[in-house]
CSV table of C-alpha atoms in Angstrom, one decimal:
chain,number,residue,atom,x,y,z
L,1010,MET,CA,0.5,-3.2,-25.0
L,1011,MET,CA,2.2,-4.9,-22.1
L,1012,LEU,CA,5.8,-4.0,-21.4
L,1013,TRP,CA,6.9,-7.4,-20.4
L,1014,SER,CA,10.6,-8.1,-21.0
L,1015,THR,CA,11.4,-11.6,-22.1
L,1016,SER,CA,12.7,-12.6,-18.7
L,1017,THR,CA,9.8,-11.0,-16.8
L,1018,PHE,CA,7.2,-12.6,-19.1
L,1019,ARG,CA,8.8,-16.0,-18.6
L,1020,TRP,CA,8.8,-15.4,-14.8
L,1021,LEU,CA,5.1,-14.6,-14.8
L,1022,SER,CA,4.2,-17.4,-17.2
L,1023,LYS,CA,5.7,-20.0,-14.9
L,1024,ARG,CA,3.4,-18.6,-12.2
L,1025,ALA,CA,0.2,-18.5,-14.1
L,1026,LEU,CA,-3.0,-19.1,-12.1
L,1027,PRO,CA,-4.7,-22.4,-12.5
L,1028,CYS,CA,-8.0,-22.5,-14.5
L,1029,LEU,CA,-11.1,-21.9,-12.5
L,1030,ASP,CA,-14.0,-24.3,-12.3
L,1031,THR,CA,-16.6,-22.7,-14.5
L,1032,ARG,CA,-19.4,-25.2,-13.9
L,1033,PRO,CA,-22.6,-23.7,-12.7
L,1034,PRO,CA,-23.4,-23.4,-8.9
L,1035,ALA,CA,-26.0,-26.2,-9.2
L,1036,CYS,CA,-23.1,-28.7,-9.9
L,1037,ALA,CA,-21.0,-27.3,-7.1
L,1038,GLY,CA,-22.7,-29.1,-4.3
L,1039,ARG,CA,-22.2,-32.5,-6.0
L,1040,LEU,CA,-18.6,-31.9,-6.9
L,1041,MET,CA,-16.4,-34.6,-5.4
L,1042,VAL,CA,-12.9,-33.7,-4.4
L,1043,GLY,CA,-10.2,-36.3,-4.1
L,1044,SER,CA,-10.7,-39.7,-2.7
L,1045,SER,CA,-10.0,-41.7,0.4
L,1046,ASP,CA,-10.8,-45.1,1.9
L,1047,SER,CA,-14.0,-43.8,3.3
L,1048,GLY,CA,-15.1,-42.3,-0.1
L,1049,ALA,CA,-14.9,-39.1,-1.9
L,1050,GLU,CA,-15.2,-35.7,-0.1
L,1051,SER,CA,-17.9,-33.3,-1.2
L,1052,LEU,CA,-17.1,-29.7,-1.8
L,1053,GLN,CA,-19.1,-28.6,1.2
L,1054,GLU,CA,-17.2,-31.0,3.4
L,1055,ARG,CA,-13.9,-29.8,2.0
L,1056,GLN,CA,-14.8,-26.1,2.6
L,1057,LYS,CA,-15.9,-26.9,6.2
L,1058,ARG,CA,-12.6,-28.7,6.8
L,1059,LEU,CA,-10.5,-25.8,5.3
L,1060,MET,CA,-12.4,-23.2,7.4
L,1061,THR,CA,-11.4,-25.0,10.6
L,1062,ARG,CA,-7.8,-24.4,9.9
L,1063,GLY,CA,-8.2,-20.7,10.7
L,1064,LEU,CA,-6.4,-17.7,9.2
L,1065,PRO,CA,-3.1,-18.1,7.4
L,1066,LYS,CA,0.0,-17.7,9.5
L,1067,LEU,CA,1.8,-14.4,9.1
L,1068,LYS,CA,5.1,-14.7,7.2
L,1069,ALA,CA,7.6,-12.0,7.2
L,1070,ILE,CA,9.0,-10.5,4.0
L,1071,GLN,CA,12.5,-11.7,3.6
L,1072,GLY,CA,15.0,-8.9,4.5
L,1073,VAL,CA,12.4,-6.5,5.7
L,1074,LYS,CA,12.4,-5.4,9.4
L,1075,GLN,CA,9.2,-3.3,9.6
L,1076,VAL,CA,6.2,-2.8,7.4
L,1077,ILE,CA,4.2,0.4,7.4
L,1078,VAL,CA,0.9,0.4,5.4
L,1079,VAL,CA,-0.5,3.7,4.2
L,1080,ALA,CA,-4.3,3.5,3.7
L,1081,SER,CA,-7.4,5.5,3.0
L,1082,GLY,CA,-11.1,4.8,3.0
L,1083,LYS,CA,-11.6,6.4,-0.4
L,1084,GLY,CA,-9.6,7.6,-3.4
L,1085,GLY,CA,-8.5,11.1,-4.1
L,1086,VAL,CA,-7.4,12.1,-0.6
L,1087,GLY,CA,-3.7,12.1,-1.4
L,1088,LYS,CA,-2.7,8.7,0.0
L,1089,SER,CA,-0.1,7.8,-2.7
L,1090,THR,CA,1.5,11.3,-2.4
L,1091,THR,CA,1.6,10.8,1.3
L,1092,ALA,CA,3.1,7.3,1.0
L,1093,VAL,CA,5.9,8.6,-1.3
L,1094,ASN,CA,6.8,11.5,0.8
L,1095,LEU,CA,6.6,9.4,4.0
L,1096,ALA,CA,9.1,6.9,2.6
L,1097,LEU,CA,11.4,9.8,1.5
L,1098,GLY,CA,10.9,11.5,4.8
L,1099,ILE,CA,11.9,8.5,6.9
L,1100,ALA,CA,15.1,8.2,4.8
L,1101,ALA,CA,15.8,11.9,5.1
L,1102,ASN,CA,15.3,12.0,8.8
L,1103,ASP,CA,17.8,9.1,9.3
L,1104,SER,CA,20.2,8.4,6.5
L,1105,SER,CA,21.4,5.2,8.2
L,1106,LYS,CA,18.0,3.5,7.6
L,1107,THR,CA,17.1,1.7,4.3
L,1108,VAL,CA,13.6,2.3,3.0
L,1109,GLY,CA,11.5,0.6,0.3
L,1110,LEU,CA,8.2,1.5,-1.3
L,1111,LEU,CA,5.6,-1.0,-2.6
L,1112,ASP,CA,2.8,0.1,-4.8
L,1113,ALA,CA,-0.1,-2.3,-3.9
L,1114,ASP,CA,-2.6,-0.4,-5.9
L,1115,VAL,CA,-2.7,-2.8,-8.9
L,1116,TYR,CA,-5.5,-1.1,-10.7
L,1117,GLY,CA,-4.2,2.4,-10.4
L,1118,PRO,CA,-0.4,2.4,-9.8
L,1119,SER,CA,0.9,5.9,-9.1
L,1120,ILE,CA,4.4,5.3,-7.7
L,1121,PRO,CA,6.2,5.0,-11.1
L,1122,GLN,CA,5.3,8.6,-12.1
L,1123,MET,CA,5.7,10.1,-8.6
L,1124,MET,CA,9.1,8.5,-8.2
L,1125,ASN,CA,10.2,9.2,-11.8
L,1126,LEU,CA,10.8,5.5,-12.5
L,1127,LYS,CA,10.3,3.6,-15.8
L,1128,GLY,CA,11.3,0.3,-17.2
L,1129,ASN,CA,11.0,-3.4,-16.4
L,1130,PRO,CA,12.5,-4.9,-13.3
L,1131,GLU,CA,15.3,-7.3,-14.0
L,1132,ILE,CA,15.1,-11.0,-13.0
L,1133,THR,CA,17.9,-12.2,-10.7
L,1134,GLU,CA,19.6,-15.6,-10.7
L,1135,LYS,CA,17.3,-16.6,-7.9
L,1136,ASN,CA,14.3,-15.9,-10.1
L,1137,LEU,CA,13.3,-12.7,-8.2
L,1138,MET,CA,12.4,-9.3,-9.6
L,1139,ARG,CA,14.9,-6.6,-8.7
L,1140,PRO,CA,13.2,-3.3,-7.6
L,1141,LEU,CA,13.9,0.0,-9.4
L,1142,VAL,CA,15.6,2.6,-7.3
L,1143,ASN,CA,15.4,6.4,-7.2
L,1144,PHE,CA,16.2,9.0,-4.5
L,1145,GLY,CA,17.7,6.1,-2.5
L,1146,ILE,CA,14.3,4.3,-2.2
L,1147,VAL,CA,13.8,0.8,-3.7
L,1148,CYS,CA,10.4,0.6,-5.4
L,1149,MET,CA,8.2,-2.1,-6.8
L,1150,SER,CA,4.9,-1.5,-8.7
L,1151,MET,CA,2.6,-3.2,-11.2
L,1152,GLY,CA,3.1,0.0,-13.2
L,1153,PHE,CA,6.6,-1.2,-14.1
L,1154,LEU,CA,5.1,-4.1,-16.0
L,1155,VAL,CA,2.5,-2.3,-18.1
L,1156,GLU,CA,2.3,0.8,-20.2
L,1157,ASP,CA,1.0,4.0,-18.5
L,1158,THR,CA,-2.4,4.0,-20.2
L,1159,VAL,CA,-3.1,0.2,-20.2
L,1160,PRO,CA,-5.8,-0.8,-17.8
L,1161,ILE,CA,-5.4,-3.8,-15.5
L,1162,ILE,CA,-8.7,-5.7,-16.1
L,1163,TRP,CA,-8.4,-8.6,-13.6
L,1164,ARG,CA,-10.7,-10.4,-11.3
L,1165,GLY,CA,-9.8,-10.6,-7.6
L,1166,LEU,CA,-8.0,-13.9,-7.7
L,1167,MET,CA,-5.5,-12.6,-10.3
L,1168,VAL,CA,-5.0,-9.4,-8.3
L,1169,MET,CA,-4.2,-11.5,-5.2
L,1170,SER,CA,-1.7,-13.5,-7.1
L,1171,ALA,CA,-0.1,-10.4,-8.4
L,1172,ILE,CA,0.2,-8.9,-4.9
L,1173,GLU,CA,1.7,-12.1,-3.6
L,1174,ARG,CA,4.4,-11.9,-6.3
L,1175,LEU,CA,5.1,-8.2,-5.7
L,1176,ILE,CA,5.7,-9.0,-2.1
L,1177,ARG,CA,7.4,-12.4,-2.1
L,1178,GLN,CA,9.1,-12.6,-5.5
L,1179,VAL,CA,11.0,-9.4,-5.2
L,1180,ASP,CA,14.7,-9.1,-4.1
L,1181,TRP,CA,14.1,-6.4,-1.5
L,1182,GLY,CA,17.6,-6.7,-0.1
L,1183,LYS,CA,17.9,-5.5,3.5
L,1184,LEU,CA,15.3,-2.9,4.5
L,1185,ASP,CA,14.6,-1.3,7.8
L,1186,TYR,CA,11.3,0.0,6.6
L,1187,LEU,CA,8.9,-1.0,3.8
L,1188,VAL,CA,6.1,1.5,3.1
L,1189,ILE,CA,3.2,-0.1,1.3
L,1190,ASP,CA,0.8,2.2,-0.6
L,1191,MET,CA,-2.5,0.4,-0.3
L,1192,PRO,CA,-5.4,0.7,-2.7
L,1193,PRO,CA,-8.3,2.8,-1.4
L,1194,GLY,CA,-11.1,1.1,0.4
L,1195,THR,CA,-11.3,-2.1,2.5
L,1196,GLY,CA,-11.3,-4.9,-0.1
L,1197,ASP,CA,-9.4,-8.0,-1.0
L,1198,VAL,CA,-5.9,-6.5,-1.2
L,1199,GLN,CA,-6.1,-4.9,2.3
L,1200,LEU,CA,-7.4,-8.1,3.8
L,1201,SER,CA,-4.9,-10.3,2.1
L,1202,ILE,CA,-1.9,-8.2,3.0
L,1203,SER,CA,-3.1,-7.8,6.6
L,1204,GLN,CA,-3.6,-11.5,7.1
L,1205,ASN,CA,-0.4,-12.7,5.4
L,1206,ILE,CA,2.5,-10.4,6.5
L,1207,PRO,CA,3.3,-8.9,9.9
L,1208,ILE,CA,2.5,-5.2,9.8
L,1209,SER,CA,4.2,-2.9,12.2
L,1210,GLY,CA,1.6,-0.2,11.9
L,1211,ALA,CA,-1.1,1.3,9.6
L,1212,VAL,CA,-1.3,5.0,8.8
L,1213,ILE,CA,-4.8,6.4,7.8
L,1214,VAL,CA,-4.9,9.3,5.4
L,1215,SER,CA,-8.0,11.5,5.1
L,1216,THR,CA,-9.0,15.0,4.1
L,1217,PRO,CA,-11.1,16.9,6.7
L,1218,GLN,CA,-14.4,16.6,4.8
L,1219,ASP,CA,-17.2,14.4,6.2
L,1220,ILE,CA,-17.5,12.0,3.2
L,1221,ALA,CA,-13.8,11.2,3.4
L,1222,LEU,CA,-13.9,10.8,7.2
L,1223,LEU,CA,-16.7,8.3,7.1
L,1224,ASP,CA,-14.6,6.0,4.8
L,1225,ALA,CA,-11.5,6.6,6.9
L,1226,TRP,CA,-13.5,5.4,9.9
L,1227,ARG,CA,-14.3,2.2,8.1
L,1228,GLY,CA,-10.7,1.8,7.2
L,1229,ALA,CA,-9.6,2.1,10.8
L,1230,GLU,CA,-12.2,-0.4,11.9
L,1231,MET,CA,-11.0,-2.9,9.4
L,1232,PHE,CA,-7.5,-2.7,10.7
L,1233,ARG,CA,-8.7,-3.2,14.2
L,1234,LYS,CA,-10.7,-6.2,13.2
L,1235,VAL,CA,-7.6,-7.9,11.7
L,1236,ASN,CA,-5.4,-6.8,14.6
L,1237,VAL,CA,-3.2,-4.4,12.8
L,1238,PRO,CA,-1.8,-1.6,15.0
L,1239,ILE,CA,-3.0,1.9,13.8
L,1240,LEU,CA,-0.2,4.4,14.2
L,1241,GLY,CA,-2.6,7.3,13.7
L,1242,ILE,CA,-4.3,9.6,11.2
L,1243,ILE,CA,-2.8,12.1,8.8
L,1244,GLN,CA,-5.0,15.1,8.0
L,1245,ASN,CA,-4.2,15.9,4.3
L,1246,MET,CA,-5.2,19.0,2.4
L,1247,SER,CA,-5.9,20.6,5.8
L,1248,VAL,CA,-5.7,24.2,4.7
L,1249,PHE,CA,-5.1,26.3,1.6
L,1250,GLN,CA,-3.1,29.5,1.8
L,1251,CYS,CA,-3.5,32.1,-0.9
L,1252,PRO,CA,-0.1,32.7,-2.5
L,1253,ASN,CA,-0.8,36.4,-2.8
L,1254,CYS,CA,-2.5,37.6,0.3
L,1255,LYS,CA,-1.6,34.6,2.5
L,1256,HIS,CA,-5.2,34.3,3.7
L,1257,GLU,CA,-6.0,30.7,4.8
L,1258,THR,CA,-9.1,28.8,3.7
L,1259,HIS,CA,-10.2,25.4,4.9
L,1260,ILE,CA,-11.6,24.2,1.6
L,1261,PHE,CA,-12.4,20.7,2.9
L,1262,GLY,CA,-13.4,21.8,6.4
L,1263,ALA,CA,-11.3,22.4,9.6
L,1264,ASP,CA,-10.0,19.7,11.9
L,1265,GLY,CA,-12.3,16.9,10.7
L,1266,ALA,CA,-9.6,14.3,10.8
L,1267,LYS,CA,-8.4,15.5,14.2
L,1268,ASP,CA,-12.0,15.1,15.5
L,1269,LEU,CA,-12.2,11.6,14.1
L,1270,ALA,CA,-8.9,10.7,15.7
L,1271,THR,CA,-10.3,11.8,19.1
L,1272,LYS,CA,-13.4,9.7,18.6
L,1273,LEU,CA,-11.4,6.6,17.7
L,1274,GLY,CA,-8.7,7.2,20.4
L,1275,LEU,CA,-6.0,7.6,17.7
L,1276,ALA,CA,-3.0,9.9,17.4
L,1277,VAL,CA,-2.9,12.7,14.9
L,1278,LEU,CA,0.4,12.2,13.0
L,1279,GLY,CA,0.3,15.6,11.4
L,1280,ASP,CA,-1.3,18.1,9.0
L,1281,ILE,CA,-0.4,18.4,5.3
L,1282,PRO,CA,-1.5,21.6,3.6
L,1283,LEU,CA,-3.2,21.9,0.2
L,1284,HIS,CA,-0.4,23.5,-1.8
L,1285,ILE,CA,0.4,23.7,-5.5
L,1286,ASN,CA,4.1,22.7,-4.8
L,1287,ILE,CA,3.0,19.2,-3.6
L,1288,ARG,CA,0.9,18.7,-6.8
L,1289,LYS,CA,3.5,20.0,-9.2
L,1290,THR,CA,6.4,18.0,-7.6
L,1291,SER,CA,4.4,14.8,-7.6
L,1292,ASP,CA,3.3,15.2,-11.2
L,1293,ASN,CA,6.9,15.9,-12.2
L,1294,GLY,CA,8.4,12.9,-10.4
L,1295,GLN,CA,10.3,15.1,-8.0
L,1296,PRO,CA,8.6,14.7,-4.6
L,1297,VAL,CA,8.6,17.8,-2.5
L,1298,VAL,CA,10.7,16.2,0.3
L,1299,VAL,CA,13.6,15.8,-2.1
L,1300,SER,CA,13.1,18.7,-4.6
L,1301,GLN,CA,12.2,21.4,-2.0
L,1302,PRO,CA,13.5,20.0,1.3
L,1303,ASP,CA,13.4,23.4,3.1
L,1304,SER,CA,9.9,24.2,2.1
L,1305,PRO,CA,7.0,24.3,4.7
L,1306,GLU,CA,5.4,21.4,2.7
L,1307,ALA,CA,8.5,19.2,3.0
L,1308,ASN,CA,8.8,20.0,6.7
L,1309,ALA,CA,5.2,18.9,7.2
L,1310,TYR,CA,6.0,15.5,5.7
L,1311,LEU,CA,9.3,15.2,7.6
L,1312,SER,CA,7.4,15.9,10.8
L,1313,VAL,CA,4.8,13.2,9.9
L,1314,ALA,CA,7.6,10.7,9.1
L,1315,ALA,CA,9.2,11.4,12.5
L,1316,ALA,CA,5.9,10.8,14.3
L,1317,VAL,CA,5.3,7.6,12.4
L,1318,VAL,CA,8.6,6.1,13.3
L,1319,LYS,CA,8.3,7.2,16.9
L,1320,ARG,CA,4.9,5.4,17.3
L,1321,LEU,CA,6.1,2.1,15.9
L,1322,GLN,CA,5.9,-0.6,18.6
L,1323,ASN,CA,9.5,-1.8,18.1
L,1324,PRO,CA,11.5,1.4,17.4
L,1325,PHE,CA,15.2,0.9,16.6
L,1326,PRO,CA,17.7,1.8,19.2
């Protein structure tokens, strides 16, 4: 069942999507839209007129200075874990900066569990959702609005509407950085976010294996096509070290992401090892950067966070 609070449900209900035209395509060509002195406008004419307007203008998120998107070409490469520890790493490296985390993966939200957050966001007097906070990071996710095991079974238009609300109808306060955990792939959500808000830079996460690298390449090309600066590539699960004999094994291959970065002319932001501490701390809602700050794994994320901030086009003084 849904976990809507009364106020949240009322907030969403007022923003329900309009009904879609369900008439068959054969009728679409004859659909007349509006009227004018010169006669009604056909659907094709209206579409042509709308296309001439070009792409929507970028509109900044109120109160947010810089937006960093964390993306991957495919799922299962550790993107969300990286996004969480990146946000925490940025805050840990500079306690004077305020950091937020937006879970844009509507179908598979992971941020609530990783950040150990539960409950409904409150609605402010200005009719905005108030983010949940843990470890000093303000967070927003679709996972706060549904039970853990309830699937989100929505078509693209509803997902786009939800993303718009999660971005615009949230009281973010004053943030120096907003880290957005993107869904995997190069679909509607990526395109919508890229074309509607100014993004300071994109971070591509990939394991070194060939199949992941191919999709990471596609992701990088998508950001280039929509003119989003790519800060670099993070090679995740780069090496496994046996806890007993300390022998290192490159389970997913060696330096594949580094080779891809060279081909694409991108920076390598760092290597994150394949380690049980990262898995355990993520599952327990105690990310390694905050629960084991002196561990090699945490230091790897802190190094990546420093590299990301350094490569932003407009770094703070």
